[in-house]
Amino acid sequence: MWQRVKDSQKLDVNSTYCYIMLSEYFTDTCLVAEIDKEIVGFVTSLIRPSNPEVLFVWQIAVSTEYQGKGIAYSLLRDLITGASCTQVRYIETTISPNNAASNRLFRKFAVEIDAPLLESEGFSSHLFPGDIHEDERLIQIGPINHKFGGINS
Ligand SMILES: CC(C)(COP(=O)(O)OP(=O)(O)OC[C@H]1O[C@@H](n2cnc3c(N)ncnc32)[C@H](O)[C@@H]1OP(=O)(O)O)[C@@H](O)C(=O)NCCC(=O)NCCS
């Protein structure tokens, strides 16, 4: 996961410890996509401690050579239809306005599961040191109807 983030050149690279810790303590809400035993994509997320109806999606990335094949969409779909997310009614994530692929991914996902998508102020650039980080807009998808048609197709 750390390597995928480093390669993406778009995401904040966290410590290797962070990804090891996620793999150990948040296995229920973190998924990887493998091809020939190589991790080509992943999603990290967690159920919000103060509200178990909210799944916060932290990072999602797919290797450049496998992008545009529906892998990220499948990771989100498998996550939300998995046993750990049966109580989840809202997905929250933050996206930089300039990240077209990420914006497209989450908007498409909301349409496919027939859930409203709201965009609002998230983490403003001034919160990040060094004036080099873009604004992160908060995206909320939901309420999610787990009986929605087509999500498993
Ligand atoms: C965002 C990302 C995970 C999408 O992965 P992916 O596997 O290529 O996405 P999918 O194939 O499932 O595509 C989902 C939708 O996004 C669209 N999309 C994918 N890449 C796109 C791009 N570069 N520009 C515009 N739309 C794009 C797809 O066309 C698809 O929509 P469609 O079916 O209506 O055409 C991938 O581009 C990536 O790893 N980016 C770098 C890391 C990043 O920015 N992560 C998001 C923030 S945490």
PDB file of C-alpha atoms in Angstrom, residues 76-140:
ATOM      1  CA  LEU A  76     -15.479   0.523  -3.004  1.00  0.00           C
ATOM      2  CA  ARG A  77     -18.335  -1.811  -3.917  1.00  0.00           C
ATOM      3  CA  ASP A  78     -16.765  -4.796  -2.112  1.00  0.00           C
ATOM      4  CA  LEU A  79     -16.075  -2.620   0.909  1.00  0.00           C
ATOM      5  CA  ILE A  80     -19.605  -1.298   1.298  1.00  0.00           C
ATOM      6  CA  THR A  81     -21.257  -4.666   0.611  1.00  0.00           C
ATOM      7  CA  GLY A  82     -18.936  -6.475   3.028  1.00  0.00           C
ATOM      8  CA  ALA A  83     -19.950  -7.840   6.407  1.00  0.00           C
ATOM      9  CA  SER A  84     -18.167  -5.018   8.255  1.00  0.00           C
ATOM     10  CA  CYS A  85     -20.300  -2.323   6.652  1.00  0.00           C
ATOM     11  CA  THR A  86     -23.833  -3.603   7.093  1.00  0.00           C
ATOM     12  CA  GLN A  87     -24.591  -0.743   9.520  1.00  0.00           C
ATOM     13  CA  VAL A  88     -22.957   1.911   7.355  1.00  0.00           C
ATOM     14  CA  ARG A  89     -25.350   4.454   5.848  1.00  0.00           C
ATOM     15  CA  TYR A  90     -22.894   7.141   4.794  1.00  0.00           C
ATOM     16  CA  ILE A  91     -19.514   7.180   3.103  1.00  0.00           C
ATOM     17  CA  GLU A  92     -17.377  10.210   3.814  1.00  0.00           C
ATOM     18  CA  THR A  93     -14.122  11.086   2.126  1.00  0.00           C
ATOM     19  CA  THR A  94     -12.160  14.176   1.230  1.00  0.00           C
ATOM     20  CA  ILE A  95     -11.009  14.990  -2.279  1.00  0.00           C
ATOM     21  CA  SER A  96      -8.883  17.728  -3.781  1.00  0.00           C
ATOM     22  CA  PRO A  97     -10.951  19.593  -6.397  1.00  0.00           C
ATOM     23  CA  ASN A  98      -8.184  19.044  -8.965  1.00  0.00           C
ATOM     24  CA  ASN A  99      -8.186  15.253  -8.562  1.00  0.00           C
ATOM     25  CA  ALA A 100     -10.389  14.435 -11.566  1.00  0.00           C
ATOM     26  CA  ALA A 101     -10.067  10.649 -11.285  1.00  0.00           C
ATOM     27  CA  SER A 102     -11.021  10.604  -7.635  1.00  0.00           C
ATOM     28  CA  ASN A 103     -13.931  13.000  -8.167  1.00  0.00           C
ATOM     29  CA  ARG A 104     -15.186  10.874 -11.039  1.00  0.00           C
ATOM     30  CA  LEU A 105     -14.814   7.642  -9.079  1.00  0.00           C
ATOM     31  CA  PHE A 106     -16.883   8.768  -6.078  1.00  0.00           C
ATOM     32  CA  ARG A 107     -19.508  10.550  -8.194  1.00  0.00           C
ATOM     33  CA  LYS A 108     -19.930   7.466 -10.343  1.00  0.00           C
ATOM     34  CA  PHE A 109     -20.186   5.292  -7.243  1.00  0.00           C
ATOM     35  CA  ALA A 110     -22.928   7.505  -5.774  1.00  0.00           C
ATOM     36  CA  VAL A 111     -24.902   7.322  -9.015  1.00  0.00           C
ATOM     37  CA  GLU A 112     -24.497   3.549  -9.273  1.00  0.00           C
ATOM     38  CA  ILE A 113     -25.788   2.923  -5.756  1.00  0.00           C
ATOM     39  CA  ASP A 114     -28.474   5.561  -6.219  1.00  0.00           C
ATOM     40  CA  ALA A 115     -27.382   7.606  -3.200  1.00  0.00           C
ATOM     41  CA  PRO A 116     -27.232  11.405  -2.904  1.00  0.00           C
ATOM     42  CA  LEU A 117     -23.783  13.033  -2.888  1.00  0.00           C
ATOM     43  CA  LEU A 118     -23.145  16.187  -0.918  1.00  0.00           C
ATOM     44  CA  GLU A 119     -19.996  18.282  -1.192  1.00  0.00           C
ATOM     45  CA  SER A 120     -18.995  20.744   1.510  1.00  0.00           C
ATOM     46  CA  GLU A 121     -15.979  22.320   3.155  1.00  0.00           C
ATOM     47  CA  GLY A 122     -13.557  19.666   4.384  1.00  0.00           C
ATOM     48  CA  PHE A 123      -9.987  20.237   5.468  1.00  0.00           C
ATOM     49  CA  SER A 124      -8.950  23.690   4.345  1.00  0.00           C
ATOM     50  CA  SER A 125      -5.435  24.178   2.911  1.00  0.00           C
ATOM     51  CA  HIS A 126      -4.477  26.428   5.846  1.00  0.00           C
ATOM     52  CA  LEU A 127      -4.622  23.408   8.163  1.00  0.00           C
ATOM     53  CA  PHE A 128      -1.650  21.863   6.350  1.00  0.00           C
ATOM     54  CA  PRO A 129       1.860  23.142   7.018  1.00  0.00           C
ATOM     55  CA  GLY A 130       3.909  24.793   4.311  1.00  0.00           C
ATOM     56  CA  ASP A 131       1.129  26.224   2.125  1.00  0.00           C
ATOM     57  CA  ILE A 132       1.608  23.415  -0.391  1.00  0.00           C
ATOM     58  CA  HIS A 133      -1.475  21.320   0.237  1.00  0.00           C
ATOM     59  CA  GLU A 134      -4.694  21.909  -1.665  1.00  0.00           C
ATOM     60  CA  ASP A 135      -8.077  22.185   0.018  1.00  0.00           C
ATOM     61  CA  GLU A 136      -9.680  18.828   0.714  1.00  0.00           C
ATOM     62  CA  ARG A 137     -13.418  19.008   0.022  1.00  0.00           C
ATOM     63  CA  LEU A 138     -15.683  16.789   2.127  1.00  0.00           C
ATOM     64  CA  ILE A 139     -17.771  14.369   0.075  1.00  0.00           C
ATOM     65  CA  GLN A 140     -20.648  12.592   1.772  1.00  0.00           C
TER      66      GLN A 140
END
